[in-house]
Amino acid sequence: IMSKSSEYMTIRELQKSMLDVMKALHDYCAKYHLHYCLAYGSLLGAVRHKGFIPWDNDMDIMMPRKDFEKLRRLALKCPIDSNIRLLYFDTTTDFHYIVARACNINTEIVALYLRNQIDGMGVWVDIFPLDGYNKYFAPVQRFFILLLLKLRNANMYVMPNEQKIKIFIQKIILRLFPNKGHFCERAIDRLSKLTKYDDYDLVTIHYELDAGSKAAAISKSDRSEEHTSE
C-alpha cells in the first residue's frame, strides 16, 4: 500500500487515511440522511480500543439495502469527496467484490492475490448492504450464493503455485464458466435482495459466508452503533 508519491505507508498512516475516508463518508451520509453502522473489526476496535485495533488494515460499515442503493446512485452524480472514488461491480470493470468500496484516490493498492489489478483501488472503507433474513429460505440462498462465490473466486484470485490441484480446477472453471459481465456478482446481488430488509426483524449480509460457517443474522434493534443525520 503506497501513496501516489510512491512511498509505502505505515500501519498508522494507513489507518489515518481510512479514517479520513470514513469522516468524509459520515458527512455524506449525514447530508443525505443515510443510515449506517460499524461492522466487524471496526466495531470491535471502536468498543475495545476506542479507535482502531492496533494492527487492523481495513475498515467496514454496513447499511440497510435501500440506503446502500441510494448511496450508489447519489455517488454517480455527486461524488462523496474530491479525493474519494466509490467502486462497485456494475461501474468498475475489474472490481468483482459485492461490497461497495470508498477509496482514497491519492493512494494505490497492489493486491498480489488478484488475477487482475483494480484501477483506482486505494485505501478503502468497505460498505456492506444489509438484507432481510428468513430462517426458512436462508439455506436456499446460502447454497446458491456459496456456489456462485466459488465460481467468482476461481475467476478472481491467484492460486498459490504449490496448490496444483486447485490451479488445475481453476483452469477448467475459467474455460467453462468465465465470469463475463459480472454474472456471479449480479446473481449473488439478486439472490440477496429476495428477502427485503423492511420485511424482516432479522437482517444479514448473505454473501459473507464460507463453507464452514453458519449464517449470522442480527436484530435491527441490536444495531446500537448506527449513525444517522439526526
mmCIF file with all atom_site columns, C-alpha atoms in Angstrom:
data_model
loop_
_atom_site.group_PDB
_atom_site.id
_atom_site.type_symbol
_atom_site.label_atom_id
_atom_site.label_alt_id
_atom_site.label_comp_id
_atom_site.label_asym_id
_atom_site.label_entity_id
_atom_site.label_seq_id
_atom_site.pdbx_PDB_ins_code
_atom_site.Cartn_x
_atom_site.Cartn_y
_atom_site.Cartn_z
_atom_site.occupancy
_atom_site.B_iso_or_equiv
_atom_site.pdbx_formal_charge
_atom_site.auth_seq_id
_atom_site.auth_comp_id
_atom_site.auth_asym_id
_atom_site.auth_atom_id
_atom_site.pdbx_PDB_model_num
ATOM 1   C CA . ILE A 1 1   ? 0.000   0.000   0.000   1.00 0.00 ? 1   ILE A CA 1
ATOM 2   C CA . MET A 1 2   ? 1.523   3.287   -1.023  1.00 0.00 ? 2   MET A CA 1
ATOM 3   C CA . SER A 1 3   ? 0.709   6.916   -1.605  1.00 0.00 ? 3   SER A CA 1
ATOM 4   C CA . LYS A 1 4   ? 0.729   8.351   -5.124  1.00 0.00 ? 4   LYS A CA 1
ATOM 5   C CA . SER A 1 5   ? 4.211   9.691   -4.300  1.00 0.00 ? 5   SER A CA 1
ATOM 6   C CA . SER A 1 6   ? 5.314   6.008   -4.372  1.00 0.00 ? 6   SER A CA 1
ATOM 7   C CA . GLU A 1 7   ? 6.091   5.934   -0.659  1.00 0.00 ? 7   GLU A CA 1
ATOM 8   C CA . TYR A 1 8   ? 4.978   2.870   1.260   1.00 0.00 ? 8   TYR A CA 1
ATOM 9   C CA . MET A 1 9   ? 2.540   3.595   4.074   1.00 0.00 ? 9   MET A CA 1
ATOM 10  C CA . THR A 1 10  ? 2.963   2.537   7.692   1.00 0.00 ? 10  THR A CA 1
ATOM 11  C CA . ILE A 1 11  ? 0.010   0.954   9.504   1.00 0.00 ? 11  ILE A CA 1
ATOM 12  C CA . ARG A 1 12  ? -0.628  4.240   11.310  1.00 0.00 ? 12  ARG A CA 1
ATOM 13  C CA . GLU A 1 13  ? -0.610  6.188   8.037   1.00 0.00 ? 13  GLU A CA 1
ATOM 14  C CA . LEU A 1 14  ? -2.947  3.608   6.555   1.00 0.00 ? 14  LEU A CA 1
ATOM 15  C CA . GLN A 1 15  ? -5.368  3.921   9.462   1.00 0.00 ? 15  GLN A CA 1
ATOM 16  C CA . LYS A 1 16  ? -5.282  7.714   9.271   1.00 0.00 ? 16  LYS A CA 1
ATOM 17  C CA . SER A 1 17  ? -6.122  7.536   5.567   1.00 0.00 ? 17  SER A CA 1
ATOM 18  C CA . MET A 1 18  ? -9.006  5.152   6.273   1.00 0.00 ? 18  MET A CA 1
ATOM 19  C CA . LEU A 1 19  ? -10.282 7.487   8.977   1.00 0.00 ? 19  LEU A CA 1
ATOM 20  C CA . ASP A 1 20  ? -10.189 10.406  6.532   1.00 0.00 ? 20  ASP A CA 1
ATOM 21  C CA . VAL A 1 21  ? -12.307 8.376   4.091   1.00 0.00 ? 21  VAL A CA 1
ATOM 22  C CA . MET A 1 22  ? -14.692 7.423   6.900   1.00 0.00 ? 22  MET A CA 1
ATOM 23  C CA . LYS A 1 23  ? -15.099 11.028  8.047   1.00 0.00 ? 23  LYS A CA 1
ATOM 24  C CA . ALA A 1 24  ? -15.989 12.127  4.522   1.00 0.00 ? 24  ALA A CA 1
ATOM 25  C CA . LEU A 1 25  ? -18.360 9.185   4.180   1.00 0.00 ? 25  LEU A CA 1
ATOM 26  C CA . HIS A 1 26  ? -20.009 10.022  7.502   1.00 0.00 ? 26  HIS A CA 1
ATOM 27  C CA . ASP A 1 27  ? -20.563 13.645  6.449   1.00 0.00 ? 27  ASP A CA 1
ATOM 28  C CA . TYR A 1 28  ? -22.023 12.453  3.150   1.00 0.00 ? 28  TYR A CA 1
ATOM 29  C CA . CYS A 1 29  ? -24.409 10.071  4.920   1.00 0.00 ? 29  CYS A CA 1
ATOM 30  C CA . ALA A 1 30  ? -25.482 12.837  7.288   1.00 0.00 ? 30  ALA A CA 1
ATOM 31  C CA . LYS A 1 31  ? -26.094 15.207  4.380   1.00 0.00 ? 31  LYS A CA 1
ATOM 32  C CA . TYR A 1 32  ? -28.301 12.733  2.504   1.00 0.00 ? 32  TYR A CA 1
ATOM 33  C CA . HIS A 1 33  ? -29.936 11.091  5.552   1.00 0.00 ? 33  HIS A CA 1
ATOM 34  C CA . LEU A 1 34  ? -28.325 7.679   5.021   1.00 0.00 ? 34  LEU A CA 1
ATOM 35  C CA . HIS A 1 35  ? -28.102 5.161   7.862   1.00 0.00 ? 35  HIS A CA 1
ATOM 36  C CA . TYR A 1 36  ? -25.011 3.069   8.572   1.00 0.00 ? 36  TYR A CA 1
ATOM 37  C CA . CYS A 1 37  ? -23.288 1.257   11.413  1.00 0.00 ? 37  CYS A CA 1
ATOM 38  C CA . LEU A 1 38  ? -19.782 -0.034  12.040  1.00 0.00 ? 38  LEU A CA 1
ATOM 39  C CA . ALA A 1 39  ? -19.122 -3.706  11.346  1.00 0.00 ? 39  ALA A CA 1
ATOM 40  C CA . TYR A 1 40  ? -16.644 -6.488  12.120  1.00 0.00 ? 40  TYR A CA 1
ATOM 41  C CA . GLY A 1 41  ? -13.216 -5.404  13.411  1.00 0.00 ? 41  GLY A CA 1
ATOM 42  C CA . SER A 1 42  ? -14.097 -1.728  13.033  1.00 0.00 ? 42  SER A CA 1
ATOM 43  C CA . LEU A 1 43  ? -16.909 -2.113  15.568  1.00 0.00 ? 43  LEU A CA 1
ATOM 44  C CA . LEU A 1 44  ? -14.705 -4.215  17.855  1.00 0.00 ? 44  LEU A CA 1
ATOM 45  C CA . GLY A 1 45  ? -11.948 -1.605  17.700  1.00 0.00 ? 45  GLY A CA 1
ATOM 46  C CA . ALA A 1 46  ? -14.346 1.232   18.476  1.00 0.00 ? 46  ALA A CA 1
ATOM 47  C CA . VAL A 1 47  ? -15.652 -0.599  21.554  1.00 0.00 ? 47  VAL A CA 1
ATOM 48  C CA . ARG A 1 48  ? -12.481 -2.245  22.842  1.00 0.00 ? 48  ARG A CA 1
ATOM 49  C CA . HIS A 1 49  ? -9.761  0.205   21.763  1.00 0.00 ? 49  HIS A CA 1
ATOM 50  C CA . LYS A 1 50  ? -11.790 3.414   21.356  1.00 0.00 ? 50  LYS A CA 1
ATOM 51  C CA . GLY A 1 51  ? -10.425 3.527   17.825  1.00 0.00 ? 51  GLY A CA 1
ATOM 52  C CA . PHE A 1 52  ? -8.682  1.053   15.553  1.00 0.00 ? 52  PHE A CA 1
ATOM 53  C CA . ILE A 1 53  ? -7.482  -2.368  16.565  1.00 0.00 ? 53  ILE A CA 1
ATOM 54  C CA . PRO A 1 54  ? -3.723  -1.581  16.511  1.00 0.00 ? 54  PRO A CA 1
ATOM 55  C CA . TRP A 1 55  ? -2.958  -3.984  13.649  1.00 0.00 ? 55  TRP A CA 1
ATOM 56  C CA . ASP A 1 56  ? -6.194  -3.541  11.670  1.00 0.00 ? 56  ASP A CA 1
ATOM 57  C CA . ASN A 1 57  ? -5.685  -2.680  7.996   1.00 0.00 ? 57  ASN A CA 1
ATOM 58  C CA . ASP A 1 58  ? -9.244  -2.252  6.783   1.00 0.00 ? 58  ASP A CA 1
ATOM 59  C CA . MET A 1 59  ? -12.486 -0.588  7.829   1.00 0.00 ? 59  MET A CA 1
ATOM 60  C CA . ASP A 1 60  ? -16.039 -1.863  7.412   1.00 0.00 ? 60  ASP A CA 1
ATOM 61  C CA . ILE A 1 61  ? -19.512 -0.414  7.725   1.00 0.00 ? 61  ILE A CA 1
ATOM 62  C CA . MET A 1 62  ? -22.916 -1.817  6.797   1.00 0.00 ? 62  MET A CA 1
ATOM 63  C CA . MET A 1 63  ? -26.076 -0.114  5.540   1.00 0.00 ? 63  MET A CA 1
ATOM 64  C CA . PRO A 1 64  ? -29.717 -1.102  5.049   1.00 0.00 ? 64  PRO A CA 1
ATOM 65  C CA . ARG A 1 65  ? -30.167 -2.074  1.413   1.00 0.00 ? 65  ARG A CA 1
ATOM 66  C CA . LYS A 1 66  ? -32.267 0.964   0.494   1.00 0.00 ? 66  LYS A CA 1
ATOM 67  C CA . ASP A 1 67  ? -29.606 3.328   1.929   1.00 0.00 ? 67  ASP A CA 1
ATOM 68  C CA . PHE A 1 68  ? -26.858 1.360   0.206   1.00 0.00 ? 68  PHE A CA 1
ATOM 69  C CA . GLU A 1 69  ? -28.572 1.660   -3.177  1.00 0.00 ? 69  GLU A CA 1
ATOM 70  C CA . LYS A 1 70  ? -29.287 5.342   -2.597  1.00 0.00 ? 70  LYS A CA 1
ATOM 71  C CA . LEU A 1 71  ? -25.618 5.936   -1.782  1.00 0.00 ? 71  LEU A CA 1
ATOM 72  C CA . ARG A 1 72  ? -24.531 4.265   -5.023  1.00 0.00 ? 72  ARG A CA 1
ATOM 73  C CA . ARG A 1 73  ? -26.954 6.320   -7.110  1.00 0.00 ? 73  ARG A CA 1
ATOM 74  C CA . LEU A 1 74  ? -26.017 9.584   -5.425  1.00 0.00 ? 74  LEU A CA 1
ATOM 75  C CA . ALA A 1 75  ? -22.277 8.959   -5.727  1.00 0.00 ? 75  ALA A CA 1
ATOM 76  C CA . LEU A 1 76  ? -22.590 8.645   -9.510  1.00 0.00 ? 76  LEU A CA 1
ATOM 77  C CA . LYS A 1 77  ? -23.936 12.201  -9.714  1.00 0.00 ? 77  LYS A CA 1
ATOM 78  C CA . CYS A 1 78  ? -22.343 13.785  -6.671  1.00 0.00 ? 78  CYS A CA 1
ATOM 79  C CA . PRO A 1 79  ? -19.028 12.232  -5.506  1.00 0.00 ? 79  PRO A CA 1
ATOM 80  C CA . ILE A 1 80  ? -18.580 11.599  -1.802  1.00 0.00 ? 80  ILE A CA 1
ATOM 81  C CA . ASP A 1 81  ? -15.472 13.783  -1.831  1.00 0.00 ? 81  ASP A CA 1
ATOM 82  C CA . SER A 1 82  ? -12.975 15.064  -4.404  1.00 0.00 ? 82  SER A CA 1
ATOM 83  C CA . ASN A 1 83  ? -10.412 12.595  -3.030  1.00 0.00 ? 83  ASN A CA 1
ATOM 84  C CA . ILE A 1 84  ? -12.737 9.582   -2.867  1.00 0.00 ? 84  ILE A CA 1
ATOM 85  C CA . ARG A 1 85  ? -13.955 7.210   -5.557  1.00 0.00 ? 85  ARG A CA 1
ATOM 86  C CA . LEU A 1 86  ? -16.746 4.708   -4.909  1.00 0.00 ? 86  LEU A CA 1
ATOM 87  C CA . LEU A 1 87  ? -16.082 1.351   -6.573  1.00 0.00 ? 87  LEU A CA 1
ATOM 88  C CA . TYR A 1 88  ? -18.827 -1.173  -7.322  1.00 0.00 ? 88  TYR A CA 1
ATOM 89  C CA . PHE A 1 89  ? -19.000 -4.103  -9.697  1.00 0.00 ? 89  PHE A CA 1
ATOM 90  C CA . ASP A 1 90  ? -21.549 -2.574  -12.065 1.00 0.00 ? 90  ASP A CA 1
ATOM 91  C CA . THR A 1 91  ? -19.409 0.527   -12.658 1.00 0.00 ? 91  THR A CA 1
ATOM 92  C CA . THR A 1 92  ? -15.843 -0.839  -12.406 1.00 0.00 ? 92  THR A CA 1
ATOM 93  C CA . THR A 1 93  ? -14.678 -3.486  -14.908 1.00 0.00 ? 93  THR A CA 1
ATOM 94  C CA . ASP A 1 94  ? -12.195 -5.466  -12.797 1.00 0.00 ? 94  ASP A CA 1
ATOM 95  C CA . PHE A 1 95  ? -13.985 -4.989  -9.466  1.00 0.00 ? 95  PHE A CA 1
ATOM 96  C CA . HIS A 1 96  ? -15.538 -8.342  -8.567  1.00 0.00 ? 96  HIS A CA 1
ATOM 97  C CA . TYR A 1 97  ? -16.397 -7.717  -4.934  1.00 0.00 ? 97  TYR A CA 1
ATOM 98  C CA . ILE A 1 98  ? -20.066 -7.439  -3.961  1.00 0.00 ? 98  ILE A CA 1
ATOM 99  C CA . VAL A 1 99  ? -19.434 -4.676  -1.440  1.00 0.00 ? 99  VAL A CA 1
ATOM 100 C CA . ALA A 1 100 ? -19.104 -1.048  -2.412  1.00 0.00 ? 100 ALA A CA 1
ATOM 101 C CA . ARG A 1 101 ? -15.671 0.344   -1.661  1.00 0.00 ? 101 ARG A CA 1
ATOM 102 C CA . ALA A 1 102 ? -14.962 4.018   -0.925  1.00 0.00 ? 102 ALA A CA 1
ATOM 103 C CA . CYS A 1 103 ? -11.318 4.539   -1.935  1.00 0.00 ? 103 CYS A CA 1
ATOM 104 C CA . ASN A 1 104 ? -8.808  7.311   -1.331  1.00 0.00 ? 104 ASN A CA 1
ATOM 105 C CA . ILE A 1 105 ? -7.650  8.188   -4.867  1.00 0.00 ? 105 ILE A CA 1
ATOM 106 C CA . ASN A 1 106 ? -4.370  9.604   -3.537  1.00 0.00 ? 106 ASN A CA 1
ATOM 107 C CA . THR A 1 107 ? -3.237  6.113   -2.554  1.00 0.00 ? 107 THR A CA 1
ATOM 108 C CA . GLU A 1 108 ? -2.738  2.908   -4.531  1.00 0.00 ? 108 GLU A CA 1
ATOM 109 C CA . ILE A 1 109 ? -3.036  -0.721  -3.503  1.00 0.00 ? 109 ILE A CA 1
ATOM 110 C CA . VAL A 1 110 ? -1.421  -3.528  -5.488  1.00 0.00 ? 110 VAL A CA 1
ATOM 111 C CA . ALA A 1 111 ? -3.214  -6.726  -4.472  1.00 0.00 ? 111 ALA A CA 1
ATOM 112 C CA . LEU A 1 112 ? -0.967  -9.642  -5.432  1.00 0.00 ? 112 LEU A CA 1
ATOM 113 C CA . TYR A 1 113 ? -3.756  -12.102 -4.641  1.00 0.00 ? 113 TYR A CA 1
ATOM 114 C CA . LEU A 1 114 ? -5.910  -10.779 -7.515  1.00 0.00 ? 114 LEU A CA 1
ATOM 115 C CA . ARG A 1 115 ? -5.622  -12.071 -11.085 1.00 0.00 ? 115 ARG A CA 1
ATOM 116 C CA . ASN A 1 116 ? -6.385  -8.584  -12.397 1.00 0.00 ? 116 ASN A CA 1
ATOM 117 C CA . GLN A 1 117 ? -5.489  -5.398  -10.568 1.00 0.00 ? 117 GLN A CA 1
ATOM 118 C CA . ILE A 1 118 ? -8.321  -2.931  -9.941  1.00 0.00 ? 118 ILE A CA 1
ATOM 119 C CA . ASP A 1 119 ? -7.876  0.523   -11.391 1.00 0.00 ? 119 ASP A CA 1
ATOM 120 C CA . GLY A 1 120 ? -8.435  3.246   -8.810  1.00 0.00 ? 120 GLY A CA 1
ATOM 121 C CA . MET A 1 121 ? -8.375  0.986   -5.740  1.00 0.00 ? 121 MET A CA 1
ATOM 122 C CA . GLY A 1 122 ? -6.711  2.927   -2.945  1.00 0.00 ? 122 GLY A CA 1
ATOM 123 C CA . VAL A 1 123 ? -7.039  2.793   0.840   1.00 0.00 ? 123 VAL A CA 1
ATOM 124 C CA . TRP A 1 124 ? -10.672 1.919   1.387   1.00 0.00 ? 124 TRP A CA 1
ATOM 125 C CA . VAL A 1 125 ? -13.716 1.648   3.599   1.00 0.00 ? 125 VAL A CA 1
ATOM 126 C CA . ASP A 1 126 ? -15.902 -1.326  2.669   1.00 0.00 ? 126 ASP A CA 1
ATOM 127 C CA . ILE A 1 127 ? -19.672 -0.769  2.629   1.00 0.00 ? 127 ILE A CA 1
ATOM 128 C CA . PHE A 1 128 ? -21.840 -3.884  3.048   1.00 0.00 ? 128 PHE A CA 1
ATOM 129 C CA . PRO A 1 129 ? -25.571 -3.926  2.220   1.00 0.00 ? 129 PRO A CA 1
ATOM 130 C CA . LEU A 1 130 ? -27.912 -5.486  4.781   1.00 0.00 ? 130 LEU A CA 1
ATOM 131 C CA . ASP A 1 131 ? -30.863 -7.578  3.602   1.00 0.00 ? 131 ASP A CA 1
ATOM 132 C CA . GLY A 1 132 ? -33.659 -9.407  5.365   1.00 0.00 ? 132 GLY A CA 1
ATOM 133 C CA . TYR A 1 133 ? -33.024 -12.826 6.910   1.00 0.00 ? 133 TYR A CA 1
ATOM 134 C CA . ASN A 1 134 ? -35.646 -15.579 6.575   1.00 0.00 ? 134 ASN A CA 1
ATOM 135 C CA . LYS A 1 135 ? -34.522 -18.651 8.501   1.00 0.00 ? 135 LYS A CA 1
ATOM 136 C CA . TYR A 1 136 ? -36.548 -20.942 6.234   1.00 0.00 ? 136 TYR A CA 1
ATOM 137 C CA . PHE A 1 137 ? -35.372 -19.503 2.944   1.00 0.00 ? 137 PHE A CA 1
ATOM 138 C CA . ALA A 1 138 ? -31.813 -18.694 4.036   1.00 0.00 ? 138 ALA A CA 1
ATOM 139 C CA . PRO A 1 139 ? -30.457 -22.235 3.359   1.00 0.00 ? 139 PRO A CA 1
ATOM 140 C CA . VAL A 1 140 ? -31.584 -21.925 -0.267  1.00 0.00 ? 140 VAL A CA 1
ATOM 141 C CA . GLN A 1 141 ? -29.952 -18.514 -0.607  1.00 0.00 ? 141 GLN A CA 1
ATOM 142 C CA . ARG A 1 142 ? -26.838 -19.819 1.111   1.00 0.00 ? 142 ARG A CA 1
ATOM 143 C CA . PHE A 1 143 ? -26.477 -22.832 -1.205  1.00 0.00 ? 143 PHE A CA 1
ATOM 144 C CA . PHE A 1 144 ? -26.622 -20.853 -4.441  1.00 0.00 ? 144 PHE A CA 1
ATOM 145 C CA . ILE A 1 145 ? -24.606 -17.908 -3.113  1.00 0.00 ? 145 ILE A CA 1
ATOM 146 C CA . LEU A 1 146 ? -21.812 -20.223 -1.963  1.00 0.00 ? 146 LEU A CA 1
ATOM 147 C CA . LEU A 1 147 ? -21.761 -21.899 -5.377  1.00 0.00 ? 147 LEU A CA 1
ATOM 148 C CA . LEU A 1 148 ? -21.571 -18.535 -7.130  1.00 0.00 ? 148 LEU A CA 1
ATOM 149 C CA . LEU A 1 149 ? -18.842 -17.367 -4.751  1.00 0.00 ? 149 LEU A CA 1
ATOM 150 C CA . LYS A 1 150 ? -16.750 -20.437 -5.615  1.00 0.00 ? 150 LYS A CA 1
ATOM 151 C CA . LEU A 1 151 ? -17.051 -19.638 -9.318  1.00 0.00 ? 151 LEU A CA 1
ATOM 152 C CA . ARG A 1 152 ? -16.348 -15.948 -8.683  1.00 0.00 ? 152 ARG A CA 1
ATOM 153 C CA . ASN A 1 153 ? -13.287 -16.748 -6.562  1.00 0.00 ? 153 ASN A CA 1
ATOM 154 C CA . ALA A 1 154 ? -11.823 -19.032 -9.221  1.00 0.00 ? 154 ALA A CA 1
ATOM 155 C CA . ASN A 1 155 ? -12.104 -16.185 -11.721 1.00 0.00 ? 155 ASN A CA 1
ATOM 156 C CA . MET A 1 156 ? -10.826 -13.562 -9.303  1.00 0.00 ? 156 MET A CA 1
ATOM 157 C CA . TYR A 1 157 ? -7.966  -14.889 -7.186  1.00 0.00 ? 157 TYR A CA 1
ATOM 158 C CA . VAL A 1 158 ? -4.444  -16.148 -7.882  1.00 0.00 ? 158 VAL A CA 1
ATOM 159 C CA . MET A 1 159 ? -3.929  -19.717 -6.692  1.00 0.00 ? 159 MET A CA 1
ATOM 160 C CA . PRO A 1 160 ? -0.674  -20.493 -4.811  1.00 0.00 ? 160 PRO A CA 1
ATOM 161 C CA . ASN A 1 161 ? 1.864   -22.319 -7.009  1.00 0.00 ? 161 ASN A CA 1
ATOM 162 C CA . GLU A 1 162 ? 2.076   -25.277 -4.656  1.00 0.00 ? 162 GLU A CA 1
ATOM 163 C CA . GLN A 1 163 ? -1.672  -25.973 -4.860  1.00 0.00 ? 163 GLN A CA 1
ATOM 164 C CA . LYS A 1 164 ? -1.519  -27.721 -8.236  1.00 0.00 ? 164 LYS A CA 1
ATOM 165 C CA . ILE A 1 165 ? -4.931  -29.386 -7.941  1.00 0.00 ? 165 ILE A CA 1
ATOM 166 C CA . LYS A 1 166 ? -6.643  -26.041 -7.275  1.00 0.00 ? 166 LYS A CA 1
ATOM 167 C CA . ILE A 1 167 ? -4.787  -24.491 -10.208 1.00 0.00 ? 167 ILE A CA 1
ATOM 168 C CA . PHE A 1 168 ? -5.997  -27.320 -12.461 1.00 0.00 ? 168 PHE A CA 1
ATOM 169 C CA . ILE A 1 169 ? -9.590  -26.877 -11.258 1.00 0.00 ? 169 ILE A CA 1
ATOM 170 C CA . GLN A 1 170 ? -9.302  -23.116 -11.728 1.00 0.00 ? 170 GLN A CA 1
ATOM 171 C CA . LYS A 1 171 ? -8.233  -23.557 -15.365 1.00 0.00 ? 171 LYS A CA 1
ATOM 172 C CA . ILE A 1 172 ? -11.289 -25.728 -16.024 1.00 0.00 ? 172 ILE A CA 1
ATOM 173 C CA . ILE A 1 173 ? -13.620 -23.200 -14.390 1.00 0.00 ? 173 ILE A CA 1
ATOM 174 C CA . LEU A 1 174 ? -12.050 -20.310 -16.294 1.00 0.00 ? 174 LEU A CA 1
ATOM 175 C CA . ARG A 1 175 ? -12.670 -22.138 -19.554 1.00 0.00 ? 175 ARG A CA 1
ATOM 176 C CA . LEU A 1 176 ? -16.187 -23.402 -18.828 1.00 0.00 ? 176 LEU A CA 1
ATOM 177 C CA . PHE A 1 177 ? -17.562 -20.681 -16.512 1.00 0.00 ? 177 PHE A CA 1
ATOM 178 C CA . PRO A 1 178 ? -15.840 -17.353 -17.179 1.00 0.00 ? 178 PRO A CA 1
ATOM 179 C CA . ASN A 1 179 ? -17.408 -14.627 -15.080 1.00 0.00 ? 179 ASN A CA 1
ATOM 180 C CA . LYS A 1 180 ? -18.378 -12.468 -18.047 1.00 0.00 ? 180 LYS A CA 1
ATOM 181 C CA . GLY A 1 181 ? -20.332 -9.294  -17.457 1.00 0.00 ? 181 GLY A CA 1
ATOM 182 C CA . HIS A 1 182 ? -20.064 -9.777  -13.678 1.00 0.00 ? 182 HIS A CA 1
ATOM 183 C CA . PHE A 1 183 ? -22.508 -12.691 -13.935 1.00 0.00 ? 183 PHE A CA 1
ATOM 184 C CA . CYS A 1 184 ? -21.654 -14.076 -10.479 1.00 0.00 ? 184 CYS A CA 1
ATOM 185 C CA . GLU A 1 185 ? -21.833 -10.723 -8.714  1.00 0.00 ? 185 GLU A CA 1
ATOM 186 C CA . ARG A 1 186 ? -25.137 -9.824  -10.330 1.00 0.00 ? 186 ARG A CA 1
ATOM 187 C CA . ALA A 1 187 ? -26.651 -13.213 -9.454  1.00 0.00 ? 187 ALA A CA 1
ATOM 188 C CA . ILE A 1 188 ? -25.470 -13.000 -5.817  1.00 0.00 ? 188 ILE A CA 1
ATOM 189 C CA . ASP A 1 189 ? -26.856 -9.477  -5.606  1.00 0.00 ? 189 ASP A CA 1
ATOM 190 C CA . ARG A 1 190 ? -30.260 -10.615 -6.894  1.00 0.00 ? 190 ARG A CA 1
ATOM 191 C CA . LEU A 1 191 ? -30.366 -13.580 -4.516  1.00 0.00 ? 191 LEU A CA 1
ATOM 192 C CA . SER A 1 192 ? -29.527 -11.348 -1.545  1.00 0.00 ? 192 SER A CA 1
ATOM 193 C CA . LYS A 1 193 ? -32.315 -8.924  -2.426  1.00 0.00 ? 193 LYS A CA 1
ATOM 194 C CA . LEU A 1 194 ? -35.003 -11.638 -2.465  1.00 0.00 ? 194 LEU A CA 1
ATOM 195 C CA . THR A 1 195 ? -35.526 -11.143 1.270   1.00 0.00 ? 195 THR A CA 1
ATOM 196 C CA . LYS A 1 196 ? -36.149 -7.433  1.677   1.00 0.00 ? 196 LYS A CA 1
ATOM 197 C CA . TYR A 1 197 ? -34.709 -5.542  4.609   1.00 0.00 ? 197 TYR A CA 1
ATOM 198 C CA . ASP A 1 198 ? -38.020 -3.950  5.638   1.00 0.00 ? 198 ASP A CA 1
ATOM 199 C CA . ASP A 1 199 ? -39.893 -7.273  5.704   1.00 0.00 ? 199 ASP A CA 1
ATOM 200 C CA . TYR A 1 200 ? -37.897 -8.992  8.471   1.00 0.00 ? 200 TYR A CA 1
ATOM 201 C CA . ASP A 1 201 ? -36.850 -8.362  12.070  1.00 0.00 ? 201 ASP A CA 1
ATOM 202 C CA . LEU A 1 202 ? -33.516 -10.095 11.417  1.00 0.00 ? 202 LEU A CA 1
ATOM 203 C CA . VAL A 1 203 ? -31.037 -8.827  8.832   1.00 0.00 ? 203 VAL A CA 1
ATOM 204 C CA . THR A 1 204 ? -27.778 -10.201 7.461   1.00 0.00 ? 204 THR A CA 1
ATOM 205 C CA . ILE A 1 205 ? -25.063 -9.936  4.817   1.00 0.00 ? 205 ILE A CA 1
ATOM 206 C CA . HIS A 1 206 ? -25.892 -13.050 2.828   1.00 0.00 ? 206 HIS A CA 1
ATOM 207 C CA . TYR A 1 207 ? -22.630 -13.459 0.948   1.00 0.00 ? 207 TYR A CA 1
ATOM 208 C CA . GLU A 1 208 ? -20.393 -13.018 3.987   1.00 0.00 ? 208 GLU A CA 1
ATOM 209 C CA . LEU A 1 209 ? -20.401 -16.766 4.436   1.00 0.00 ? 209 LEU A CA 1
ATOM 210 C CA . ASP A 1 210 ? -17.974 -19.586 3.899   1.00 0.00 ? 210 ASP A CA 1
ATOM 211 C CA . ALA A 1 211 ? -18.409 -23.335 3.675   1.00 0.00 ? 211 ALA A CA 1
ATOM 212 C CA . GLY A 1 212 ? -17.657 -23.877 7.354   1.00 0.00 ? 212 GLY A CA 1
ATOM 213 C CA . SER A 1 213 ? -19.755 -21.169 8.982   1.00 0.00 ? 213 SER A CA 1
ATOM 214 C CA . LYS A 1 214 ? -23.374 -20.745 9.921   1.00 0.00 ? 214 LYS A CA 1
ATOM 215 C CA . ALA A 1 215 ? -25.329 -17.799 8.597   1.00 0.00 ? 215 ALA A CA 1
ATOM 216 C CA . ALA A 1 216 ? -25.271 -14.950 11.090  1.00 0.00 ? 216 ALA A CA 1
ATOM 217 C CA . ALA A 1 217 ? -28.216 -12.621 11.466  1.00 0.00 ? 217 ALA A CA 1
ATOM 218 C CA . ILE A 1 218 ? -28.689 -9.621  13.736  1.00 0.00 ? 218 ILE A CA 1
ATOM 219 C CA . SER A 1 219 ? -31.774 -7.935  15.067  1.00 0.00 ? 219 SER A CA 1
ATOM 220 C CA . LYS A 1 220 ? -32.475 -4.450  13.776  1.00 0.00 ? 220 LYS A CA 1
ATOM 221 C CA . SER A 1 221 ? -32.804 -3.305  17.378  1.00 0.00 ? 221 SER A CA 1
ATOM 222 C CA . ASP A 1 222 ? -29.254 -4.525  18.153  1.00 0.00 ? 222 ASP A CA 1
ATOM 223 C CA . ARG A 1 223 ? -27.534 -2.061  15.827  1.00 0.00 ? 223 ARG A CA 1
ATOM 224 C CA . SER A 1 224 ? -26.611 0.293   18.672  1.00 0.00 ? 224 SER A CA 1
ATOM 225 C CA . GLU A 1 225 ? -23.693 1.834   16.773  1.00 0.00 ? 225 GLU A CA 1
ATOM 226 C CA . GLU A 1 226 ? -25.916 3.111   13.956  1.00 0.00 ? 226 GLU A CA 1
ATOM 227 C CA . HIS A 1 227 ? -25.376 6.668   12.801  1.00 0.00 ? 227 HIS A CA 1
ATOM 228 C CA . THR A 1 228 ? -27.876 8.901   11.066  1.00 0.00 ? 228 THR A CA 1
ATOM 229 C CA . SER A 1 229 ? -28.182 12.556  10.310  1.00 0.00 ? 229 SER A CA 1
ATOM 230 C CA . GLU A 1 230 ? -30.450 13.068  13.277  1.00 0.00 ? 230 GLU A CA 1
#
